[in-house]
Amino acid sequence: MNSASTTHEERTAASKRESDLHHVKLAKIDQFLPGQWLDVHLPGVRQAGGFTITSTPRDAQYRTDNPGYLELAIQKSPNNPPAAWLWRPKEEILGSDVVVRVGGSFVWPPPGIDPASIKQIALVAGGVGINPLISILTHLRQNSQEPQRKISLTYSTRAPRSRNLSDVLFLDRLRDRSVMGSTVSPSVKLYLTQCSEEDMVDMRNSYSRPIEEVINIHSTFARRLDREALYSAIDHVDEERRKEAVVYICGPPKMTDEFEQVYLDIGMEKERVLTEKWW
């Protein structure tokens, strides 16, 4: 099946979903897990859209300092009817009735695994694969009850055409302590493709503050991810340490399959390597 010509519902037909559809009108949805997405049925649009929830359950909860909100990753795409509908001027769509359903099993905590057994969490993102992972990472940083763990984010994406690091998706959010919280301190490594080392130096120097001051962004590289980068995301040499790890991989199908196999080849149990593929 050609993924470019299939709909979100066809591509995710085998994925876990809630049994119920919810009619909402500018209402918040706070019964979801970090990493999930929404099926979104819109008035006058035949096919449902599938959009990742990039906020956290805590963000959706009403508090005196927070009205509660739900953030979705919706790429501007005139050829995608659901996305095009949601990119219309807000005065044309506010107040509309929509029908949504929460779906996806690429979530924290990982299904079937006791979170207390997890001492290492490796998040691996390719391009817009950062979308569900930013929700998971932000949730872990916001939750003061989470135990101390080794957490890493390995993020590979194309260098922005603007050559401005602020245009790297969610990079500014990663540096914002007020958004990310401060309970845990993940290690973040950024790999930019389609740029030279000279480009990287220029981007680092022109960023609004030194890249090293961005929350634990320890390294930036002008190259693609390789096996050594994936190995370094967890303590993989010791078998017992591997049994304490979980790995989340999200990106294009080919990349996701290749990276999953890297971790399986070093002895990771399959249920501890979670994957999500997006086209």
mmCIF file of C-alpha atoms in Angstrom:
data_model
loop_
_atom_site.group_PDB
_atom_site.id
_atom_site.type_symbol
_atom_site.label_atom_id
_atom_site.label_comp_id
_atom_site.label_asym_id
_atom_site.label_seq_id
_atom_site.Cartn_x
_atom_site.Cartn_y
_atom_site.Cartn_z
ATOM 1 C CA MET A 1 0.000 0.000 0.000
ATOM 2 C CA ASN A 2 1.363 3.403 -0.948
ATOM 3 C CA SER A 3 1.534 5.417 2.302
ATOM 4 C CA ALA A 4 1.350 8.689 0.403
ATOM 5 C CA SER A 5 -2.140 7.826 -0.882
ATOM 6 C CA THR A 6 -3.598 6.285 2.271
ATOM 7 C CA THR A 7 -5.523 8.067 4.967
ATOM 8 C CA HIS A 8 -4.638 8.348 8.642
ATOM 9 C CA GLU A 9 -7.376 5.842 9.533
ATOM 10 C CA GLU A 10 -6.067 3.294 7.019
ATOM 11 C CA ARG A 11 -2.463 3.641 8.192
ATOM 12 C CA THR A 12 -3.386 3.283 11.861
ATOM 13 C CA ALA A 13 -6.191 0.710 11.507
ATOM 14 C CA ALA A 14 -4.362 -1.798 13.721
ATOM 15 C CA SER A 15 -3.508 0.735 16.431
ATOM 16 C CA LYS A 16 -5.197 0.772 19.804
ATOM 17 C CA ARG A 17 -8.056 3.271 20.165
ATOM 18 C CA GLU A 18 -10.672 4.208 22.709
ATOM 19 C CA SER A 19 -14.021 2.537 22.036
ATOM 20 C CA ASP A 20 -15.972 5.804 22.188
ATOM 21 C CA LEU A 21 -16.140 8.871 19.980
ATOM 22 C CA HIS A 22 -16.502 12.185 21.825
ATOM 23 C CA HIS A 23 -18.467 15.166 20.553
ATOM 24 C CA VAL A 24 -16.719 18.331 21.656
ATOM 25 C CA LYS A 25 -17.166 22.038 21.175
ATOM 26 C CA LEU A 26 -14.139 23.994 22.322
ATOM 27 C CA ALA A 27 -13.884 21.559 25.209
ATOM 28 C CA LYS A 28 -10.726 20.247 26.795
ATOM 29 C CA ILE A 29 -9.766 16.601 26.690
ATOM 30 C CA ASP A 30 -7.637 15.500 29.623
ATOM 31 C CA GLN A 31 -8.083 11.724 29.539
ATOM 32 C CA PHE A 32 -5.077 10.752 27.464
ATOM 33 C CA LEU A 33 -1.526 9.528 27.898
ATOM 34 C CA PRO A 34 1.638 11.337 26.797
ATOM 35 C CA GLY A 35 2.480 10.228 23.254
ATOM 36 C CA GLN A 36 -1.068 9.641 22.001
ATOM 37 C CA TRP A 37 -2.879 11.183 19.049
ATOM 38 C CA LEU A 38 -6.424 12.166 18.169
ATOM 39 C CA ASP A 39 -8.682 10.966 15.402
ATOM 40 C CA VAL A 40 -10.402 14.229 14.467
ATOM 41 C CA HIS A 41 -13.681 14.179 12.508
ATOM 42 C CA LEU A 42 -14.525 17.636 11.176
ATOM 43 C CA PRO A 43 -17.786 19.048 9.767
ATOM 44 C CA GLY A 44 -17.928 18.735 5.997
ATOM 45 C CA VAL A 45 -14.677 16.740 5.787
ATOM 46 C CA ARG A 46 -15.109 13.132 4.739
ATOM 47 C CA GLN A 47 -11.866 11.692 6.092
ATOM 48 C CA ALA A 48 -10.660 11.905 9.680
ATOM 49 C CA GLY A 49 -7.413 13.629 10.506
ATOM 50 C CA GLY A 50 -4.803 12.150 12.794
ATOM 51 C CA PHE A 51 -2.900 14.686 14.887
ATOM 52 C CA THR A 52 -0.378 14.087 17.646
ATOM 53 C CA ILE A 53 -1.043 15.625 21.048
ATOM 54 C CA THR A 54 2.122 17.587 21.871
ATOM 55 C CA SER A 55 0.913 18.961 25.202
ATOM 56 C CA THR A 56 0.631 16.888 28.382
ATOM 57 C CA PRO A 57 -2.260 15.694 30.537
ATOM 58 C CA ARG A 58 -1.184 18.241 33.162
ATOM 59 C CA ASP A 59 -1.443 21.041 30.575
ATOM 60 C CA ALA A 60 -5.053 20.004 29.918
ATOM 61 C CA GLN A 61 -6.095 20.264 33.549
ATOM 62 C CA TYR A 62 -7.804 23.436 34.702
ATOM 63 C CA ARG A 63 -5.968 25.241 37.487
ATOM 64 C CA THR A 64 -6.047 28.779 38.792
ATOM 65 C CA ASP A 65 -2.818 29.495 36.901
ATOM 66 C CA ASN A 66 -3.775 27.515 33.801
ATOM 67 C CA PRO A 67 -7.100 27.483 31.905
ATOM 68 C CA GLY A 68 -6.292 24.080 30.477
ATOM 69 C CA TYR A 69 -5.426 23.498 26.844
ATOM 70 C CA LEU A 70 -4.760 20.785 24.298
ATOM 71 C CA GLU A 71 -2.024 21.307 21.706
ATOM 72 C CA LEU A 72 -1.972 19.333 18.458
ATOM 73 C CA ALA A 73 0.752 19.096 15.834
ATOM 74 C CA ILE A 74 -0.941 20.136 12.584
ATOM 75 C CA GLN A 75 1.265 20.757 9.574
ATOM 76 C CA LYS A 76 -0.036 23.326 7.113
ATOM 77 C CA SER A 77 -1.013 21.184 4.157
ATOM 78 C CA PRO A 78 -3.598 22.342 1.588
ATOM 79 C CA ASN A 79 -3.740 18.807 0.144
ATOM 80 C CA ASN A 80 -4.723 17.296 3.508
ATOM 81 C CA PRO A 81 -8.419 18.173 3.987
ATOM 82 C CA PRO A 82 -8.514 17.845 7.814
ATOM 83 C CA ALA A 83 -5.333 19.904 8.220
ATOM 84 C CA ALA A 84 -6.556 22.482 5.710
ATOM 85 C CA TRP A 85 -9.815 22.833 7.642
ATOM 86 C CA LEU A 86 -7.976 23.434 10.911
ATOM 87 C CA TRP A 87 -5.685 26.005 9.276
ATOM 88 C CA ARG A 88 -8.650 28.136 8.234
ATOM 89 C CA PRO A 89 -9.008 31.554 9.939
ATOM 90 C CA LYS A 90 -10.006 31.007 13.545
ATOM 91 C CA GLU A 91 -13.178 33.062 13.242
ATOM 92 C CA GLU A 92 -14.414 30.535 10.655
ATOM 93 C CA ILE A 93 -13.978 27.464 12.865
ATOM 94 C CA LEU A 94 -14.252 28.493 16.515
ATOM 95 C CA GLY A 95 -17.425 27.054 18.034
ATOM 96 C CA SER A 96 -17.680 24.241 15.499
ATOM 97 C CA ASP A 97 -18.720 20.774 16.612
ATOM 98 C CA VAL A 98 -16.026 18.173 16.054
ATOM 99 C CA VAL A 99 -15.799 14.502 16.983
ATOM 100 C CA VAL A 100 -12.559 13.105 18.381
ATOM 101 C CA ARG A 101 -11.147 9.851 19.676
ATOM 102 C CA VAL A 102 -7.880 9.256 21.516
ATOM 103 C CA GLY A 103 -5.653 6.582 20.015
ATOM 104 C CA GLY A 104 -2.178 5.112 20.047
ATOM 105 C CA SER A 105 -0.107 2.822 22.255
ATOM 106 C CA PHE A 106 3.185 4.708 21.839
ATOM 107 C CA VAL A 107 2.778 6.116 25.318
ATOM 108 C CA TRP A 108 4.254 6.728 28.718
ATOM 109 C CA PRO A 109 4.128 4.596 30.766
ATOM 110 C CA PRO A 110 4.887 1.809 28.294
ATOM 111 C CA PRO A 111 2.134 -0.834 28.103
ATOM 112 C CA GLY A 112 2.812 -3.976 30.077
ATOM 113 C CA ILE A 113 5.949 -2.672 31.828
ATOM 114 C CA ASP A 114 6.124 -1.629 35.464
ATOM 115 C CA PRO A 115 7.428 1.978 35.461
ATOM 116 C CA ALA A 116 9.268 1.227 38.717
ATOM 117 C CA SER A 117 11.493 -1.199 36.779
ATOM 118 C CA ILE A 118 12.620 1.509 34.357
ATOM 119 C CA LYS A 119 15.906 3.245 35.148
ATOM 120 C CA GLN A 120 16.741 4.484 31.633
ATOM 121 C CA ILE A 121 14.548 6.142 29.002
ATOM 122 C CA ALA A 122 15.898 6.829 25.514
ATOM 123 C CA LEU A 123 13.811 8.968 23.157
ATOM 124 C CA VAL A 124 14.871 8.902 19.497
ATOM 125 C CA ALA A 125 13.218 11.331 17.076
ATOM 126 C CA GLY A 126 13.493 11.710 13.320
ATOM 127 C CA GLY A 127 12.007 14.946 11.947
ATOM 128 C CA VAL A 128 8.370 15.396 12.986
ATOM 129 C CA GLY A 129 8.785 12.220 15.023
ATOM 130 C CA ILE A 130 9.631 14.679 17.798
ATOM 131 C CA ASN A 131 5.901 15.390 18.191
ATOM 132 C CA PRO A 132 4.838 12.560 20.538
ATOM 133 C CA LEU A 133 8.226 12.523 22.226
ATOM 134 C CA ILE A 134 7.971 16.174 23.275
ATOM 135 C CA SER A 135 4.773 15.287 25.145
ATOM 136 C CA ILE A 136 6.439 12.326 26.865
ATOM 137 C CA LEU A 137 9.566 14.290 27.766
ATOM 138 C CA THR A 138 7.634 17.310 29.029
ATOM 139 C CA HIS A 139 5.394 15.045 31.119
ATOM 140 C CA LEU A 140 8.406 13.384 32.731
ATOM 141 C CA ARG A 141 9.914 16.783 33.544
ATOM 142 C CA GLN A 142 6.646 18.164 34.922
ATOM 143 C CA ASN A 143 5.906 15.241 37.214
ATOM 144 C CA SER A 144 7.579 15.753 40.580
ATOM 145 C CA GLN A 145 6.639 12.215 41.617
ATOM 146 C CA GLU A 146 8.694 10.576 38.877
ATOM 147 C CA PRO A 147 11.804 8.812 40.259
ATOM 148 C CA GLN A 148 15.234 9.841 39.090
ATOM 149 C CA ARG A 149 16.120 8.118 35.830
ATOM 150 C CA LYS A 150 18.655 8.505 33.061
ATOM 151 C CA ILE A 151 16.718 10.201 30.252
ATOM 152 C CA SER A 152 18.089 11.049 26.830
ATOM 153 C CA LEU A 153 16.638 12.646 23.711
ATOM 154 C CA THR A 154 18.464 11.973 20.455
ATOM 155 C CA TYR A 155 16.910 14.251 17.848
ATOM 156 C CA SER A 156 17.708 14.161 14.135
ATOM 157 C CA THR A 157 16.158 16.612 11.716
ATOM 158 C CA ARG A 158 16.949 18.664 8.634
ATOM 159 C CA ALA A 159 18.730 21.932 9.238
ATOM 160 C CA PRO A 160 16.231 24.770 8.811
ATOM 161 C CA ARG A 161 16.470 26.609 5.504
ATOM 162 C CA SER A 162 16.621 29.836 7.470
ATOM 163 C CA ARG A 163 19.782 28.559 9.173
ATOM 164 C CA ASN A 164 18.176 29.747 12.414
ATOM 165 C CA LEU A 165 18.196 27.170 15.193
ATOM 166 C CA SER A 166 15.003 28.661 16.612
ATOM 167 C CA ASP A 167 13.255 27.160 13.573
ATOM 168 C CA VAL A 168 14.161 23.629 14.649
ATOM 169 C CA LEU A 169 10.861 22.165 15.807
ATOM 170 C CA PHE A 170 10.507 22.397 19.616
ATOM 171 C CA LEU A 171 14.115 23.448 20.211
ATOM 172 C CA ASP A 172 13.039 26.666 21.911
ATOM 173 C CA ARG A 173 10.642 24.679 24.077
ATOM 174 C CA LEU A 174 13.451 22.410 25.189
ATOM 175 C CA ARG A 175 15.263 25.454 26.573
ATOM 176 C CA ASP A 176 12.212 26.869 28.361
ATOM 177 C CA ARG A 177 12.281 25.726 31.987
ATOM 178 C CA SER A 178 8.863 27.235 32.678
ATOM 179 C CA VAL A 179 7.364 24.874 30.081
ATOM 180 C CA MET A 180 9.547 21.829 30.571
ATOM 181 C CA GLY A 181 9.696 21.878 34.349
ATOM 182 C CA SER A 182 12.832 20.954 36.239
ATOM 183 C CA THR A 183 12.194 17.626 37.968
ATOM 184 C CA VAL A 184 14.553 15.643 35.747
ATOM 185 C CA SER A 185 17.433 16.739 33.544
ATOM 186 C CA PRO A 186 17.539 14.874 30.247
ATOM 187 C CA SER A 187 20.553 14.715 28.002
ATOM 188 C CA VAL A 188 19.710 16.128 24.567
ATOM 189 C CA LYS A 189 21.752 15.580 21.417
ATOM 190 C CA LEU A 190 20.778 17.334 18.194
ATOM 191 C CA TYR A 191 21.777 15.974 14.795
ATOM 192 C CA LEU A 192 21.164 18.282 11.826
ATOM 193 C CA THR A 193 21.269 16.908 8.289
ATOM 194 C CA GLN A 194 21.747 18.779 5.026
ATOM 195 C CA CYS A 195 24.181 21.244 6.524
ATOM 196 C CA SER A 196 27.947 21.513 6.816
ATOM 197 C CA GLU A 197 30.099 21.886 9.900
ATOM 198 C CA GLU A 198 30.554 25.541 8.902
ATOM 199 C CA ASP A 199 26.777 25.973 8.772
ATOM 200 C CA MET A 200 26.511 24.450 12.230
ATOM 201 C CA VAL A 201 29.111 26.816 13.651
ATOM 202 C CA ASP A 202 27.264 29.797 12.160
ATOM 203 C CA MET A 203 23.932 28.606 13.568
ATOM 204 C CA ARG A 204 25.389 28.003 17.004
ATOM 205 C CA ASN A 205 26.974 31.442 17.057
ATOM 206 C CA SER A 206 23.809 33.204 15.917
ATOM 207 C CA TYR A 207 21.460 31.461 18.358
ATOM 208 C CA SER A 208 19.902 33.803 20.899
ATOM 209 C CA ARG A 209 21.983 32.289 23.683
ATOM 210 C CA PRO A 210 24.827 29.765 23.762
ATOM 211 C CA ILE A 211 23.537 26.372 22.691
ATOM 212 C CA GLU A 212 25.187 24.747 25.721
ATOM 213 C CA GLU A 213 22.892 26.778 27.979
ATOM 214 C CA VAL A 214 19.813 25.230 26.422
ATOM 215 C CA ILE A 215 18.575 22.648 28.912
ATOM 216 C CA ASN A 216 21.295 19.997 28.769
ATOM 217 C CA ILE A 217 21.738 20.098 25.015
ATOM 218 C CA HIS A 218 25.129 18.529 25.360
ATOM 219 C CA SER A 219 26.058 18.165 21.720
ATOM 220 C CA THR A 220 25.093 19.332 18.257
ATOM 221 C CA PHE A 221 26.246 17.540 15.137
ATOM 222 C CA ALA A 222 26.109 18.291 11.426
ATOM 223 C CA ARG A 223 25.532 14.694 10.334
ATOM 224 C CA ARG A 224 23.079 11.850 10.368
ATOM 225 C CA LEU A 225 22.467 9.585 13.315
ATOM 226 C CA ASP A 226 24.603 6.470 13.385
ATOM 227 C CA ARG A 227 24.812 3.316 15.469
ATOM 228 C CA GLU A 228 27.254 4.803 17.938
ATOM 229 C CA ALA A 229 24.853 7.660 18.658
ATOM 230 C CA LEU A 230 22.048 5.190 19.299
ATOM 231 C CA TYR A 231 24.256 3.028 21.500
ATOM 232 C CA SER A 232 25.249 6.031 23.615
ATOM 233 C CA ALA A 233 21.615 6.828 24.429
ATOM 234 C CA ILE A 234 21.526 4.005 27.006
ATOM 235 C CA ASP A 235 23.954 1.973 29.092
ATOM 236 C CA HIS A 236 23.784 -0.972 26.738
ATOM 237 C CA VAL A 237 26.862 -3.073 27.501
ATOM 238 C CA ASP A 238 25.579 -4.620 30.724
ATOM 239 C CA GLU A 239 22.625 -6.997 30.276
ATOM 240 C CA GLU A 240 21.017 -6.020 33.572
ATOM 241 C CA ARG A 241 21.148 -2.318 32.627
ATOM 242 C CA ARG A 242 19.506 -3.110 29.267
ATOM 243 C CA LYS A 243 16.661 -4.787 31.154
ATOM 244 C CA GLU A 244 16.099 -1.507 33.028
ATOM 245 C CA ALA A 245 15.809 0.551 29.827
ATOM 246 C CA VAL A 246 13.009 1.493 27.454
ATOM 247 C CA VAL A 247 13.522 3.074 24.052
ATOM 248 C CA TYR A 248 10.966 5.161 22.132
ATOM 249 C CA ILE A 249 11.624 5.667 18.412
ATOM 250 C CA CYS A 250 9.441 7.860 16.192
ATOM 251 C CA GLY A 251 10.122 8.942 12.635
ATOM 252 C CA PRO A 252 9.767 7.871 8.997
ATOM 253 C CA PRO A 253 9.077 4.141 8.554
ATOM 254 C CA LYS A 254 12.471 3.159 7.126
ATOM 255 C CA MET A 255 14.399 5.041 9.796
ATOM 256 C CA THR A 256 12.193 3.679 12.566
ATOM 257 C CA ASP A 257 12.629 0.073 11.420
ATOM 258 C CA GLU A 258 16.409 0.462 11.097
ATOM 259 C CA PHE A 259 16.822 2.032 14.527
ATOM 260 C CA GLU A 260 14.569 -0.533 16.167
ATOM 261 C CA GLN A 261 16.742 -3.299 14.746
ATOM 262 C CA VAL A 262 19.880 -1.636 16.134
ATOM 263 C CA TYR A 263 18.493 -1.942 19.656
ATOM 264 C CA LEU A 264 17.192 -5.471 19.134
ATOM 265 C CA ASP A 265 20.628 -6.500 17.841
ATOM 266 C CA ILE A 266 22.299 -5.453 21.092
ATOM 267 C CA GLY A 267 19.886 -7.576 23.134
ATOM 268 C CA MET A 268 17.037 -5.226 24.001
ATOM 269 C CA GLU A 269 13.732 -7.001 24.573
ATOM 270 C CA LYS A 270 11.233 -6.158 21.833
ATOM 271 C CA GLU A 271 8.545 -4.969 24.257
ATOM 272 C CA ARG A 272 11.030 -2.413 25.590
ATOM 273 C CA VAL A 273 11.610 -0.858 22.167
ATOM 274 C CA LEU A 274 8.480 1.125 21.290
ATOM 275 C CA THR A 275 8.036 2.551 17.805
ATOM 276 C CA GLU A 276 5.710 4.917 15.997
ATOM 277 C CA LYS A 277 5.870 5.588 12.269
ATOM 278 C CA TRP A 278 4.602 8.695 10.539
ATOM 279 C CA TRP A 279 4.605 9.594 6.866
#
